[in-house]
mmCIF file of C-alpha atoms in Angstrom:
data_model
loop_
_atom_site.group_PDB
_atom_site.id
_atom_site.type_symbol
_atom_site.label_atom_id
_atom_site.label_comp_id
_atom_site.label_asym_id
_atom_site.label_seq_id
_atom_site.Cartn_x
_atom_site.Cartn_y
_atom_site.Cartn_z
ATOM 1 C CA UNK A 24 11.621 -7.034 -13.586
ATOM 2 C CA UNK A 25 12.678 -4.854 -10.601
ATOM 3 C CA UNK A 26 12.058 -5.073 -6.934
ATOM 4 C CA UNK A 27 11.976 -1.522 -5.362
ATOM 5 C CA UNK A 28 10.330 -0.508 -2.107
ATOM 6 C CA UNK A 29 7.184 1.019 -3.528
ATOM 7 C CA UNK A 30 3.762 1.655 -2.010
ATOM 8 C CA UNK A 31 1.234 4.488 -1.667
ATOM 9 C CA UNK A 32 3.538 6.251 0.858
ATOM 10 C CA UNK A 33 7.087 5.421 -0.507
ATOM 11 C CA UNK A 34 7.158 6.309 -4.262
ATOM 12 C CA UNK A 35 10.626 6.331 -5.938
ATOM 13 C CA UNK A 36 9.355 8.500 -8.780
ATOM 14 C CA UNK A 37 12.432 8.734 -10.957
ATOM 15 C CA UNK A 38 13.074 4.915 -10.632
ATOM 16 C CA UNK A 39 9.544 4.121 -11.652
ATOM 17 C CA UNK A 40 9.716 6.501 -14.582
ATOM 18 C CA UNK A 41 12.710 4.539 -15.785
ATOM 19 C CA UNK A 42 10.806 1.203 -15.369
ATOM 20 C CA UNK A 43 7.962 2.624 -17.362
ATOM 21 C CA UNK A 44 10.189 4.007 -20.087
ATOM 22 C CA UNK A 45 12.118 0.645 -20.337
ATOM 23 C CA UNK A 46 9.073 -1.608 -20.124
ATOM 24 C CA UNK A 47 10.261 -3.197 -16.838
ATOM 25 C CA UNK A 48 7.692 -4.839 -14.571
ATOM 26 C CA UNK A 49 7.781 -3.798 -10.913
ATOM 27 C CA UNK A 50 7.502 -6.289 -7.994
ATOM 28 C CA UNK A 51 7.457 -3.918 -5.074
ATOM 29 C CA UNK A 52 8.299 -5.101 -1.612
ATOM 30 C CA UNK A 53 6.713 -3.608 1.524
ATOM 31 C CA UNK A 54 3.523 -2.751 -0.411
ATOM 32 C CA UNK A 55 1.668 -2.094 2.797
ATOM 33 C CA UNK A 56 4.491 0.119 4.296
ATOM 34 C CA UNK A 57 5.391 -2.370 6.987
ATOM 35 C CA UNK A 58 1.650 -2.695 7.982
ATOM 36 C CA UNK A 59 0.939 1.012 8.228
ATOM 37 C CA UNK A 60 -1.366 0.892 5.175
ATOM 38 C CA UNK A 61 -3.464 -1.844 6.723
ATOM 39 C CA UNK A 62 -4.798 0.681 9.216
ATOM 40 C CA UNK A 63 -4.095 -1.615 12.169
ATOM 41 C CA UNK A 64 -1.549 0.716 13.712
ATOM 42 C CA UNK A 65 -3.913 3.716 13.556
ATOM 43 C CA UNK A 66 -4.834 3.090 17.133
ATOM 44 C CA UNK A 67 -2.491 3.923 20.036
ATOM 45 C CA UNK A 68 -2.070 0.407 21.254
ATOM 46 C CA UNK A 69 -0.404 -2.279 19.107
ATOM 47 C CA UNK A 70 -2.096 -5.632 18.862
ATOM 48 C CA UNK A 71 -0.325 -8.378 20.834
ATOM 49 C CA UNK A 72 2.042 -10.230 18.607
ATOM 50 C CA UNK A 73 1.924 -7.521 15.843
ATOM 51 C CA UNK A 74 5.080 -6.096 14.360
ATOM 52 C CA UNK A 75 4.638 -2.902 16.409
ATOM 53 C CA UNK A 76 4.353 -4.981 19.628
ATOM 54 C CA UNK A 77 7.279 -7.290 18.770
ATOM 55 C CA UNK A 78 9.556 -4.529 17.596
ATOM 56 C CA UNK A 79 8.647 -2.121 20.416
ATOM 57 C CA UNK A 80 7.701 0.401 17.732
ATOM 58 C CA UNK A 81 7.031 3.938 18.927
ATOM 59 C CA UNK A 82 3.795 4.079 16.792
ATOM 60 C CA UNK A 83 4.549 7.515 15.419
ATOM 61 C CA UNK A 84 3.796 8.177 11.791
ATOM 62 C CA UNK A 85 4.924 10.887 9.379
ATOM 63 C CA UNK A 86 2.349 13.460 8.067
ATOM 64 C CA UNK A 87 2.628 11.753 4.732
ATOM 65 C CA UNK A 88 1.785 8.343 6.178
ATOM 66 C CA UNK A 89 -1.210 9.797 8.015
ATOM 67 C CA UNK A 90 -2.495 11.583 4.929
ATOM 68 C CA UNK A 91 -2.123 8.482 2.711
ATOM 69 C CA UNK A 92 -3.709 6.224 5.238
ATOM 70 C CA UNK A 93 -6.611 8.628 5.593
ATOM 71 C CA UNK A 94 -7.131 8.570 1.781
ATOM 72 C CA UNK A 95 -6.792 4.805 1.659
ATOM 73 C CA UNK A 96 -9.370 4.485 4.525
ATOM 74 C CA UNK A 97 -11.780 6.804 2.645
ATOM 75 C CA UNK A 98 -11.569 4.703 -0.524
ATOM 76 C CA UNK A 99 -11.826 1.472 1.501
ATOM 77 C CA UNK A 100 -15.018 2.716 3.229
ATOM 78 C CA UNK A 101 -16.462 3.716 -0.204
ATOM 79 C CA UNK A 102 -15.718 0.301 -1.649
ATOM 80 C CA UNK A 103 -16.567 -1.679 1.531
ATOM 81 C CA UNK A 104 -13.057 -3.088 1.368
ATOM 82 C CA UNK A 105 -10.059 -3.063 3.758
ATOM 83 C CA UNK A 106 -7.202 -0.516 3.654
ATOM 84 C CA UNK A 107 -4.834 -3.383 2.794
ATOM 85 C CA UNK A 108 -6.974 -4.427 -0.178
ATOM 86 C CA UNK A 109 -7.174 -0.823 -1.455
ATOM 87 C CA UNK A 110 -3.414 -0.318 -0.972
ATOM 88 C CA UNK A 111 -2.542 -3.532 -2.889
ATOM 89 C CA UNK A 112 -5.099 -2.840 -5.642
ATOM 90 C CA UNK A 113 -3.657 0.716 -6.103
ATOM 91 C CA UNK A 114 -0.361 -0.951 -6.904
ATOM 92 C CA UNK A 115 -1.897 -3.524 -9.198
ATOM 93 C CA UNK A 116 -3.702 -0.825 -11.139
ATOM 94 C CA UNK A 117 -0.580 1.296 -11.984
ATOM 95 C CA UNK A 118 -0.989 2.281 -15.655
ATOM 96 C CA UNK A 119 2.555 3.173 -16.517
ATOM 97 C CA UNK A 120 4.017 -0.343 -15.829
ATOM 98 C CA UNK A 121 3.080 -3.862 -14.828
ATOM 99 C CA UNK A 122 3.026 -3.964 -11.017
ATOM 100 C CA UNK A 123 2.807 -7.261 -8.987
ATOM 101 C CA UNK A 124 3.238 -6.522 -5.288
ATOM 102 C CA UNK A 125 5.102 -8.912 -3.110
ATOM 103 C CA UNK A 126 3.164 -9.169 0.145
ATOM 104 C CA UNK A 127 3.689 -11.180 3.286
ATOM 105 C CA UNK A 128 1.109 -12.547 5.659
ATOM 106 C CA UNK A 129 1.593 -14.001 9.160
ATOM 107 C CA UNK A 130 -1.898 -15.617 9.234
ATOM 108 C CA UNK A 131 -4.388 -17.243 6.830
ATOM 109 C CA UNK A 132 -6.759 -14.379 7.539
ATOM 110 C CA UNK A 133 -4.204 -11.826 6.440
ATOM 111 C CA UNK A 134 -3.512 -13.901 3.276
ATOM 112 C CA UNK A 135 -7.291 -14.068 2.491
ATOM 113 C CA UNK A 136 -7.687 -10.271 3.132
ATOM 114 C CA UNK A 137 -4.738 -9.496 0.832
ATOM 115 C CA UNK A 138 -5.992 -11.808 -1.930
ATOM 116 C CA UNK A 139 -9.309 -9.810 -1.738
ATOM 117 C CA UNK A 140 -7.488 -7.017 -3.615
ATOM 118 C CA UNK A 141 -8.159 -9.063 -6.727
ATOM 119 C CA UNK A 142 -11.929 -8.600 -6.169
ATOM 120 C CA UNK A 143 -12.064 -4.801 -6.116
ATOM 121 C CA UNK A 144 -11.462 -2.101 -8.673
ATOM 122 C CA UNK A 145 -10.460 1.529 -8.154
ATOM 123 C CA UNK A 146 -12.522 3.717 -10.436
ATOM 124 C CA UNK A 147 -11.402 7.251 -11.466
ATOM 125 C CA UNK A 148 -14.226 8.654 -9.380
ATOM 126 C CA UNK A 149 -12.982 6.870 -6.189
ATOM 127 C CA UNK A 150 -9.361 7.823 -6.980
ATOM 128 C CA UNK A 151 -10.389 11.486 -7.142
ATOM 129 C CA UNK A 152 -11.598 11.178 -3.570
ATOM 130 C CA UNK A 153 -8.081 10.522 -2.452
ATOM 131 C CA UNK A 154 -5.493 12.822 -4.099
ATOM 132 C CA UNK A 155 -2.662 11.246 -2.090
ATOM 133 C CA UNK A 156 -3.292 8.109 -3.998
ATOM 134 C CA UNK A 157 -2.780 9.724 -7.437
ATOM 135 C CA UNK A 158 -0.749 7.828 -9.906
ATOM 136 C CA UNK A 159 3.081 8.085 -9.768
ATOM 137 C CA UNK A 160 3.164 10.319 -12.811
#
């Protein structure tokens, strides 16, 4: 088992190819890209007590983060799920290797939301709506 930083935005392709080749499970940390893939930082103002508020984050995102979040939101809307659930499920459904994301939650509501990833499925049709979410290979 390995623990790389891996999510829909940050994808260490070569590293993951080795994991797949060697039959290693992947337990990625920061599966929600520090909260970016939850969609909660898509607005200009950070929620009080959020990571962006506490860390005095400048709230600027890379083009890739914005593209991926847009794709995640599109799939979430289609599934009537949250961006966090789609982002976690995308990791769980990796075909090349077993992937068990390590997620953190500050509140019971966040924990319940994240666990909701077990209740959805990303079909090929939905994945085609969001090319930035294509598999790592």
